[in-house]
PDB file of C-alpha atoms in Angstrom:
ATOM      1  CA  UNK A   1       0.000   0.000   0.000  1.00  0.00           C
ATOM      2  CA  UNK A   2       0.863   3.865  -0.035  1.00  0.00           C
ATOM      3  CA  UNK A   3       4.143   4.918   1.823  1.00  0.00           C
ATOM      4  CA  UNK A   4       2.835   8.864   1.601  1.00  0.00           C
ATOM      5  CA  UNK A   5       5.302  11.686   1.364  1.00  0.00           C
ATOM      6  CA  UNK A   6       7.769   9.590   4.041  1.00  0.00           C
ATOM      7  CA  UNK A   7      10.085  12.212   2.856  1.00  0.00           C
ATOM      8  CA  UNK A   8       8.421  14.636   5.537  1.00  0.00           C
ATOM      9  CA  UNK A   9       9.016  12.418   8.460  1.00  0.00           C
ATOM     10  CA  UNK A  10       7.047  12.699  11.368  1.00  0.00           C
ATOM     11  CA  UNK A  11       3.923  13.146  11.089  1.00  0.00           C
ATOM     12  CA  UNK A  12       0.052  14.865  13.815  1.00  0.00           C
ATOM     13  CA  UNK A  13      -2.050  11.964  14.620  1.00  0.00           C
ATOM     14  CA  UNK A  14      -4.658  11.283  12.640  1.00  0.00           C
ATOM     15  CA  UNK A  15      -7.716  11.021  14.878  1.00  0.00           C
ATOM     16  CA  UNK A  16     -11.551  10.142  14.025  1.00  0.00           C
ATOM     17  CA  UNK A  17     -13.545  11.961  13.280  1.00  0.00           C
ATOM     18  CA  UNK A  18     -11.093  15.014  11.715  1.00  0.00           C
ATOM     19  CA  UNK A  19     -11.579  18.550  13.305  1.00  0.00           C
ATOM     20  CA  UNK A  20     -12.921  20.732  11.069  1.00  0.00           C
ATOM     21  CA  UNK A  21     -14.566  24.813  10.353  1.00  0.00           C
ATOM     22  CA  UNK A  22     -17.506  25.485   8.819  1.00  0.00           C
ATOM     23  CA  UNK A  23     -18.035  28.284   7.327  1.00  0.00           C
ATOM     24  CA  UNK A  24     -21.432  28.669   6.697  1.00  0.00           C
ATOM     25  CA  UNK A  25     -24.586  26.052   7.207  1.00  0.00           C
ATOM     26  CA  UNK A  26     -27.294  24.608   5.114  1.00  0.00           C
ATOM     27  CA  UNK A  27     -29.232  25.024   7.892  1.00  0.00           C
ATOM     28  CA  UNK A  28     -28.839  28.793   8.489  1.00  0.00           C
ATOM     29  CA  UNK A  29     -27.637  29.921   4.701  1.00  0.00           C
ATOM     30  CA  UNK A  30     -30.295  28.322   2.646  1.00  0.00           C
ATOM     31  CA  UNK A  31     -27.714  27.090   0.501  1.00  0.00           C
ATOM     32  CA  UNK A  32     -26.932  24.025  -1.220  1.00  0.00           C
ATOM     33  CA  UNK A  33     -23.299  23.637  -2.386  1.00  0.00           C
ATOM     34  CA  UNK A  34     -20.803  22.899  -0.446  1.00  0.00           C
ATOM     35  CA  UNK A  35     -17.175  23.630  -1.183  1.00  0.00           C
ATOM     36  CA  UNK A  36     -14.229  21.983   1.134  1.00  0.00           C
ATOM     37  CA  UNK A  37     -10.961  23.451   1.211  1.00  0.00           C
ATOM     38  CA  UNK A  38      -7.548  20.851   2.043  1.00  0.00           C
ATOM     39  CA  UNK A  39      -4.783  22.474   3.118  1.00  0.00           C
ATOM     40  CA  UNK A  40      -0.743  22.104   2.143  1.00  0.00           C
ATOM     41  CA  UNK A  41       1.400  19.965   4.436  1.00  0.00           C
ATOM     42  CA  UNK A  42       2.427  23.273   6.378  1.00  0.00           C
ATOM     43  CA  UNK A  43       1.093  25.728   8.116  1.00  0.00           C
ATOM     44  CA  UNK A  44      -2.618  25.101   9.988  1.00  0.00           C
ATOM     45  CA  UNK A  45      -6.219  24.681   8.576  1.00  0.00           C
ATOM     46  CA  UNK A  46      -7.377  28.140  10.277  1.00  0.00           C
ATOM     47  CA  UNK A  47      -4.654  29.419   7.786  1.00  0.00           C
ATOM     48  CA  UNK A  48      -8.074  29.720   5.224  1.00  0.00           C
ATOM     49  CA  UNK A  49      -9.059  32.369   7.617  1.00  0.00           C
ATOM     50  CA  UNK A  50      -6.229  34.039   8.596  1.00  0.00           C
ATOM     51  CA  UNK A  51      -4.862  35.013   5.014  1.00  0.00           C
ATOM     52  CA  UNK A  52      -8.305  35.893   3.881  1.00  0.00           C
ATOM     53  CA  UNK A  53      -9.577  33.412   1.622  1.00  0.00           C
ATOM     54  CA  UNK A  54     -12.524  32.454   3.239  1.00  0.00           C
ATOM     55  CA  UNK A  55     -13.212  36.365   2.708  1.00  0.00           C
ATOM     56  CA  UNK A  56     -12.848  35.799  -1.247  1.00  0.00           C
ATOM     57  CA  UNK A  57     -15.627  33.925  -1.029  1.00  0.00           C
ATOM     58  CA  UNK A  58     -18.043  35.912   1.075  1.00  0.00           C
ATOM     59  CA  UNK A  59     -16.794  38.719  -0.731  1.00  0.00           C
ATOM     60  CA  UNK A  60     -18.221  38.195  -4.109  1.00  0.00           C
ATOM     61  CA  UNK A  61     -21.330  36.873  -2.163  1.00  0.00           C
ATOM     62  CA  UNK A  62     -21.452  33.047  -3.821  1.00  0.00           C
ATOM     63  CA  UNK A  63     -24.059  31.162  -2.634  1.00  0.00           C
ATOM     64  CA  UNK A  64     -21.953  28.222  -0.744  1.00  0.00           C
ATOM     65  CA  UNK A  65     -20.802  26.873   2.458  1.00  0.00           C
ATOM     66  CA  UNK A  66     -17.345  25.924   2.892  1.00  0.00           C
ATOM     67  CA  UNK A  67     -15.783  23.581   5.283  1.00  0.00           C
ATOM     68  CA  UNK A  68     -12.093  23.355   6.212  1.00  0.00           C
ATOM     69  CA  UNK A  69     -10.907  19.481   7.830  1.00  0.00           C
ATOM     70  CA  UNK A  70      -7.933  19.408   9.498  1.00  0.00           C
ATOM     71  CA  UNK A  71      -6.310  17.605   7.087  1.00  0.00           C
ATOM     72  CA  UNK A  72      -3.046  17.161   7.774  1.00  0.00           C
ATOM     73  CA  UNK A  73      -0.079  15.031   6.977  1.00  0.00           C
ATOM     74  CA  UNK A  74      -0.941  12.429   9.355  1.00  0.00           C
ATOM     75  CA  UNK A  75      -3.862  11.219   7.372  1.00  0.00           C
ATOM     76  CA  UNK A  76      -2.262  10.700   4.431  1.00  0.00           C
ATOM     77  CA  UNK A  77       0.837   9.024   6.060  1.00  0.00           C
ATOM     78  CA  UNK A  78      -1.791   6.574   8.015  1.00  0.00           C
ATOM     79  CA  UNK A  79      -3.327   6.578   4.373  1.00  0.00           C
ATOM     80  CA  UNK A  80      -6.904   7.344   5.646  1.00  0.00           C
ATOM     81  CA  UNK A  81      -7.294  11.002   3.946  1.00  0.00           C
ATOM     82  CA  UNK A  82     -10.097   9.743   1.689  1.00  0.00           C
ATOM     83  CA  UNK A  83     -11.963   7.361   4.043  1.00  0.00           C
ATOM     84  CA  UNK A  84     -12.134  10.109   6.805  1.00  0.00           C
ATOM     85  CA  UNK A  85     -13.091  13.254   3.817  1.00  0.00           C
ATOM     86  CA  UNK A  86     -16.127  10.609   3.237  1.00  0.00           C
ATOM     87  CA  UNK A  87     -16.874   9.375   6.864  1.00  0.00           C
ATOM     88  CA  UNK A  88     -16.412  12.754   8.487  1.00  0.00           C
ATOM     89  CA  UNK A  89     -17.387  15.373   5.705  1.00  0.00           C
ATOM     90  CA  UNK A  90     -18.544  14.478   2.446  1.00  0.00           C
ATOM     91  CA  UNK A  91     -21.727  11.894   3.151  1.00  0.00           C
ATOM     92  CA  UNK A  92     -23.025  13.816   6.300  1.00  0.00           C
ATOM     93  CA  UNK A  93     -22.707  16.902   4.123  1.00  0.00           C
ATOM     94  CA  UNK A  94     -25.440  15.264   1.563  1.00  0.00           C
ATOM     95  CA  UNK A  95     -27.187  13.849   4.328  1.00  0.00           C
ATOM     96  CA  UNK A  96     -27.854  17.078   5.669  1.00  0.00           C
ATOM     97  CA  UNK A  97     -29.040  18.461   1.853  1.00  0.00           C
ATOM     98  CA  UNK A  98     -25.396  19.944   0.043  1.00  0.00           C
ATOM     99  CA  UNK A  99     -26.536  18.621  -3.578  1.00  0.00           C
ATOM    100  CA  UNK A 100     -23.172  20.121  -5.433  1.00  0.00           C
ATOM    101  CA  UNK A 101     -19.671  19.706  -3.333  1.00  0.00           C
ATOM    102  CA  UNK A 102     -16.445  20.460  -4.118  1.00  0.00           C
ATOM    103  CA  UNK A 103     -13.223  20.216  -3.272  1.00  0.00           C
ATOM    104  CA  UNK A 104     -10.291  22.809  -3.438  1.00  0.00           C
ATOM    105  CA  UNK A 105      -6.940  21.361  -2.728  1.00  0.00           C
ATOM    106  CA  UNK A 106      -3.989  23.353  -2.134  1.00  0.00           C
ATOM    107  CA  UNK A 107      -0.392  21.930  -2.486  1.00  0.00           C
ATOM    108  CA  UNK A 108      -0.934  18.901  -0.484  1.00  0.00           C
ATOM    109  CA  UNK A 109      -4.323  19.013  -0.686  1.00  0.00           C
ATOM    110  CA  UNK A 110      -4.319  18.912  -4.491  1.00  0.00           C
ATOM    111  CA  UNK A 111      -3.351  15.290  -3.913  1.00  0.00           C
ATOM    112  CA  UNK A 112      -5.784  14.538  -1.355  1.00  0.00           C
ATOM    113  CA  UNK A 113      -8.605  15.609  -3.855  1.00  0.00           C
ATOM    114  CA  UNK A 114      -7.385  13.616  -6.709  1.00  0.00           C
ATOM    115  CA  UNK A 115      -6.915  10.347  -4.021  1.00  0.00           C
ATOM    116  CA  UNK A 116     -10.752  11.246  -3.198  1.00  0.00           C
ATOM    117  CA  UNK A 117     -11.741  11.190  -6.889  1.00  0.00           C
ATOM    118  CA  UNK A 118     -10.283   8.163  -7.556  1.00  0.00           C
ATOM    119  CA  UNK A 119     -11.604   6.168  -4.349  1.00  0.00           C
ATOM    120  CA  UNK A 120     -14.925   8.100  -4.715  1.00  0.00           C
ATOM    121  CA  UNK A 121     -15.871   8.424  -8.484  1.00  0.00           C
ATOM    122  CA  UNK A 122     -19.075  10.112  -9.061  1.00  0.00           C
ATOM    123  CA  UNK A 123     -19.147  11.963  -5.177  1.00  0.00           C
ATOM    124  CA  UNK A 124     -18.008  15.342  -6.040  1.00  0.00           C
ATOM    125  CA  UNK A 125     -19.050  17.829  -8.882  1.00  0.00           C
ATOM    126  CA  UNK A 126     -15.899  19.849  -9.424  1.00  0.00           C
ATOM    127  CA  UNK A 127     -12.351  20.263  -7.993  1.00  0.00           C
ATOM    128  CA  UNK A 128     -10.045  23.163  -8.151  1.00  0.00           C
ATOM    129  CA  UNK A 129      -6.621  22.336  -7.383  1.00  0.00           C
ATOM    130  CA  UNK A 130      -3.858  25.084  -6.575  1.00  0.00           C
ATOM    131  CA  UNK A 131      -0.283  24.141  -6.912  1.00  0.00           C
ATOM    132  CA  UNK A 132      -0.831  20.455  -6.135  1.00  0.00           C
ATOM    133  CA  UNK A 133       1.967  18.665  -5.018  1.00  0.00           C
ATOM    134  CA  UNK A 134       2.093  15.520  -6.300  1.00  0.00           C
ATOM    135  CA  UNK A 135       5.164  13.490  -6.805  1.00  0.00           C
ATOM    136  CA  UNK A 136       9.152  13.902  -7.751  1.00  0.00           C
ATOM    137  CA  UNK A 137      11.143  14.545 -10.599  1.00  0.00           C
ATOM    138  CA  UNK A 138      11.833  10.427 -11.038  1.00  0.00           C
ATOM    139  CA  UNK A 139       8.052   9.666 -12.409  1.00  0.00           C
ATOM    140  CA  UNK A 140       7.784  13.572 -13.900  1.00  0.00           C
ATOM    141  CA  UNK A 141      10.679  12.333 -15.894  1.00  0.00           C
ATOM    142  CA  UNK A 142       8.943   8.854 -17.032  1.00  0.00           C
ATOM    143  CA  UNK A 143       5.828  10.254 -18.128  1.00  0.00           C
ATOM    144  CA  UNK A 144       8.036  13.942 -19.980  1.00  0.00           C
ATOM    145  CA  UNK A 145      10.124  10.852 -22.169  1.00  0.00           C
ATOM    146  CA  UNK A 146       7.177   9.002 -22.786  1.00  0.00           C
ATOM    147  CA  UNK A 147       5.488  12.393 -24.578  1.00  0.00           C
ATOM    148  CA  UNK A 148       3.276  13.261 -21.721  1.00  0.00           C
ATOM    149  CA  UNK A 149       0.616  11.323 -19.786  1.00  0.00           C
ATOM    150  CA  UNK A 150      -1.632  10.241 -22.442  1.00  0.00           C
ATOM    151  CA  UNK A 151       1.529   8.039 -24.228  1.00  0.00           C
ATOM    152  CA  UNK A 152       2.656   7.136 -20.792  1.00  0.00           C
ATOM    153  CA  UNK A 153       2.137   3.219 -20.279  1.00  0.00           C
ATOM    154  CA  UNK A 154       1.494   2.729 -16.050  1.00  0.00           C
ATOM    155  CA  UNK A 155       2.766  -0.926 -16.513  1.00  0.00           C
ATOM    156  CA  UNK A 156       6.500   0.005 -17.512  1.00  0.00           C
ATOM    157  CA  UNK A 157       6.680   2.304 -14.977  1.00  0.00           C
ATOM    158  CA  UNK A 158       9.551   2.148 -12.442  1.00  0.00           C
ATOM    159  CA  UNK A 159       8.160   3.876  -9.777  1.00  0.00           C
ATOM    160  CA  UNK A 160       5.709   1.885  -7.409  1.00  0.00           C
ATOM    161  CA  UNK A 161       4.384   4.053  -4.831  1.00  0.00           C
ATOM    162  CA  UNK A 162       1.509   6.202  -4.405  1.00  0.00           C
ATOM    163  CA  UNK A 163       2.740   8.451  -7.237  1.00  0.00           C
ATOM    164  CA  UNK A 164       2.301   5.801  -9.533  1.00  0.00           C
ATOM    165  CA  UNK A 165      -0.967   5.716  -8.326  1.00  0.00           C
ATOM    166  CA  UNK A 166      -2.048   9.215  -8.120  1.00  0.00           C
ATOM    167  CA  UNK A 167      -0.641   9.514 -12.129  1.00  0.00           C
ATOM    168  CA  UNK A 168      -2.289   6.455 -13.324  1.00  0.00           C
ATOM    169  CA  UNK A 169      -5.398   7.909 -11.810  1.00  0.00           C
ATOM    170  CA  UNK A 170      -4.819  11.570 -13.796  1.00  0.00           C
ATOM    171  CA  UNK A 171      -4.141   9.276 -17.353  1.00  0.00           C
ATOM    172  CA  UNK A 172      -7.622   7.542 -16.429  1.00  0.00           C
ATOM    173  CA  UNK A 173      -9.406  10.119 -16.148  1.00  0.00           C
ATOM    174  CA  UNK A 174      -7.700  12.071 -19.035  1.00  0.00           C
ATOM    175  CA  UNK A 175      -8.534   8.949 -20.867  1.00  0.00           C
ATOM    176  CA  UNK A 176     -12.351   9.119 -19.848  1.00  0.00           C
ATOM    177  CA  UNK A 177     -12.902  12.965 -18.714  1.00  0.00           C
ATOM    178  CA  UNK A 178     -16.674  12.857 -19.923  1.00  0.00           C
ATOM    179  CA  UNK A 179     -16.723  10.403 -16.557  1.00  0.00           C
ATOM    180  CA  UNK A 180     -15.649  12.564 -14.358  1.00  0.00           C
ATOM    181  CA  UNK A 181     -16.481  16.142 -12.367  1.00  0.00           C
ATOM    182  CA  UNK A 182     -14.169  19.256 -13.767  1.00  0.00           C
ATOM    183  CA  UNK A 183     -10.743  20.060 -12.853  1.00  0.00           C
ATOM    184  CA  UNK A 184      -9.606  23.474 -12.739  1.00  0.00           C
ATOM    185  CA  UNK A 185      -5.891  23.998 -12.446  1.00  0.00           C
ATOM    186  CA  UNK A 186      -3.633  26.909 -10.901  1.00  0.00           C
ATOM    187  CA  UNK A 187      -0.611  27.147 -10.491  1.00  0.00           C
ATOM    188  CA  UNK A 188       2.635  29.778  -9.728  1.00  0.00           C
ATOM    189  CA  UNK A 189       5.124  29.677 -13.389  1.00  0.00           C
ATOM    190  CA  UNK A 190       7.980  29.947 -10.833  1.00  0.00           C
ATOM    191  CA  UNK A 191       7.120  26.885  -8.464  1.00  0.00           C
ATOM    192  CA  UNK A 192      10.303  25.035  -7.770  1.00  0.00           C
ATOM    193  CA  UNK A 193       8.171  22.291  -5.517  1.00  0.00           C
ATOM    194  CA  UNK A 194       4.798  21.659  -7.587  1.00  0.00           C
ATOM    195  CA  UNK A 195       5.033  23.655 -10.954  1.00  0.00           C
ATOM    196  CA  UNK A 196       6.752  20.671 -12.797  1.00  0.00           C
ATOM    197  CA  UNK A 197       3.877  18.323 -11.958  1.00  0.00           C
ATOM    198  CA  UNK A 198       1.256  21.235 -12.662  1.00  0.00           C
ATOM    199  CA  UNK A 199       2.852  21.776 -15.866  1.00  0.00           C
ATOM    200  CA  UNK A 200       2.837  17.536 -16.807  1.00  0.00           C
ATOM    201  CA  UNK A 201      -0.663  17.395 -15.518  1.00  0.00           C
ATOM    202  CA  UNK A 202      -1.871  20.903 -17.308  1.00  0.00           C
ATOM    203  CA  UNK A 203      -0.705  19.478 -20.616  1.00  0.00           C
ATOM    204  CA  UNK A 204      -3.219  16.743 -20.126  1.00  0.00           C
ATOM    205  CA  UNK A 205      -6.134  18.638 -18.830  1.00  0.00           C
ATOM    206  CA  UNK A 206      -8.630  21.223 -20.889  1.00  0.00           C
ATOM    207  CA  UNK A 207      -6.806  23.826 -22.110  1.00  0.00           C
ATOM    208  CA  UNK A 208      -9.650  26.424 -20.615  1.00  0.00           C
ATOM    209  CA  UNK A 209      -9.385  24.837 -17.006  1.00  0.00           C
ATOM    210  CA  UNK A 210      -5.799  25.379 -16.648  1.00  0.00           C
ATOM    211  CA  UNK A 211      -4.061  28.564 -16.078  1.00  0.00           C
ATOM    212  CA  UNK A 212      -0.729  30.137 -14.538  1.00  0.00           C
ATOM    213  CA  UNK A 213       0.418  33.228 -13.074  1.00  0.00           C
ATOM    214  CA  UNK A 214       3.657  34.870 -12.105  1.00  0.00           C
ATOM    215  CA  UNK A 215       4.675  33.011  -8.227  1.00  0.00           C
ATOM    216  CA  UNK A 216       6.108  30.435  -6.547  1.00  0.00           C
ATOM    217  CA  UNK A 217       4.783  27.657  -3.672  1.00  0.00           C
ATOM    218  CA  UNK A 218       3.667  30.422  -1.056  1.00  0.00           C
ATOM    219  CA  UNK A 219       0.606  31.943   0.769  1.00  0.00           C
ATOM    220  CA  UNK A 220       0.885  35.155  -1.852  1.00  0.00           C
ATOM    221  CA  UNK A 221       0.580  32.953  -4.737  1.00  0.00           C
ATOM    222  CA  UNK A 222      -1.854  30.636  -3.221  1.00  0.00           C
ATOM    223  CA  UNK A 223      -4.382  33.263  -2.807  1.00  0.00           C
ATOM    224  CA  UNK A 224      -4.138  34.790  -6.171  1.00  0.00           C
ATOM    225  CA  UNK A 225      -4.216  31.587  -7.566  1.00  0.00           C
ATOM    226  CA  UNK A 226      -7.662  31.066  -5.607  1.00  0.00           C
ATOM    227  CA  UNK A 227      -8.964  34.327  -6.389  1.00  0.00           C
ATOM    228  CA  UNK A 228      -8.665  33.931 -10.074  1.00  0.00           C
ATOM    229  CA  UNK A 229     -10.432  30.465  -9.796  1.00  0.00           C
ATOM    230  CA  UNK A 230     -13.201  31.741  -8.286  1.00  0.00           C
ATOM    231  CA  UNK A 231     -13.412  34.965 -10.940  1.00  0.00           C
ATOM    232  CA  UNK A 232     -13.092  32.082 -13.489  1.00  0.00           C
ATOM    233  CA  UNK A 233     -15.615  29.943 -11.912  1.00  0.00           C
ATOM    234  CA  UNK A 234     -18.419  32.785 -11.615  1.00  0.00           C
ATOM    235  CA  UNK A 235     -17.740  33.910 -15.581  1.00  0.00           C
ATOM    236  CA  UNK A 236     -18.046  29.979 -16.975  1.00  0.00           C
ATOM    237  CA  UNK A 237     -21.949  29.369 -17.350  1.00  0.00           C
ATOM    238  CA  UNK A 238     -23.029  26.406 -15.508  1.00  0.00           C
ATOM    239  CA  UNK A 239     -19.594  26.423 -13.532  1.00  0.00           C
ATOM    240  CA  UNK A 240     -20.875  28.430 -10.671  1.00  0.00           C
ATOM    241  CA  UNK A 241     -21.017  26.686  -7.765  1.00  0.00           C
TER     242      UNK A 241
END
């Protein structure tokens, strides 16, 4: 099984069920979609808050909720980030009435949301990811030699660990996009951590859900990156959330 970003060492507890903010309810708002943000491996989940991004939102007055699990490193190391999104956020959110969800996944988080689309097909409507992190130069390189993801063949692979997991996710659903939810990508042009992978999986995405802008893996970039998916999000009819 996985062996997630051991690179990182140790590693919060993962505890059940996962902390979380909510920022907004269906049963005070009125509204229906739901939109739940994963954070990078640093920093803290109130860091949504803190830096103002939970004020992008309110600020252009978009009719969703948003919840923030603390999703840290520890539940991906214990390998249990997608069972405890679904357990502890994403089915008591549509038993309570959210009919669209989706996820945002920043750095770390980008990888969480893809391992939730891939364990979870058909639960979530949409997924913005912002700088996701996911994986080294060593499959970047297989998959760049290979002429990008599409002529990449998962069974000569060398690598054998969760990135080869996450990537022969991304060439499914490249494969098969009309069977899956929308995924927007961000990402800084100067990232020395994530834009490598953004780039690989950019050149495999639709052209109109990717985009770039001057930056590098930080909070600065981060919340551009977010702001300009939301301003994209609100201009694409019937991508509003």
């Amino acid at each position: 099984l996985l062996v997630l970003l051991g690179f990182f060492g140790c590693a919060p507890k993962a505890i059940s069920p996962i902390p979380m903010k909510e920022y907004g309810k269906i049963e005070q708002s009125g509204n229906t979609c739901l939109m739940v943000l994963l954070r990078g491996i640093g920093g803290d989940y109130t860091d949504f808050e803190k830096y103002g991004l939970i004020e992008e939102v309110r600020s252009r007055d978009m009719s969703i909720d948003i919840i923030v699990p603390d999703a840290h490193y520890g539940y991906y190391k214990t390998e249990s980030i997608a069972v405890r999104l679904k357990e502890d956020v994403i089915d008591p959110a549509r038993a309570r009435g959210y009919q669209e969800i989706w996820l945002a996944g920043f750095s770390m988080g980008g990888l969480g949301s893809l391992f939730y689309l891939r364990d979870n097909p058909g639960e979530i409507d949409g997924v913005m990811l912002i700088s996701p992190f996911l994986g080294w130069d060593s499959i970047l390189k297989e998959i760049e030699i290979a002429g990008g993801i599409k002529n990449w063949h998962p069974e000569n692979s060398k690598v054998s660990d969760w990135q080869f997991l996450i990537w022969s996710f991304v060439k499914n659903y490249t494969s098969n996009p009309e069977r899956h939810p929308p995924i927007y990508l961000g990402y800084g042009d100067s990232d020395s951590l994530a834009g490598r992978a953004s780039q690989t999986l950019g050149n495999a995405l639709d052209h109109n859900h990717v985009f770039s802008i001057p930056g590098g893996h930080d909070y600065p970039t981060f919340k551009a990156l977010w702001s300009e998916h939301l301003n994209k999000l609100q201009s694409q009819d019937g991508s509003k959330p």
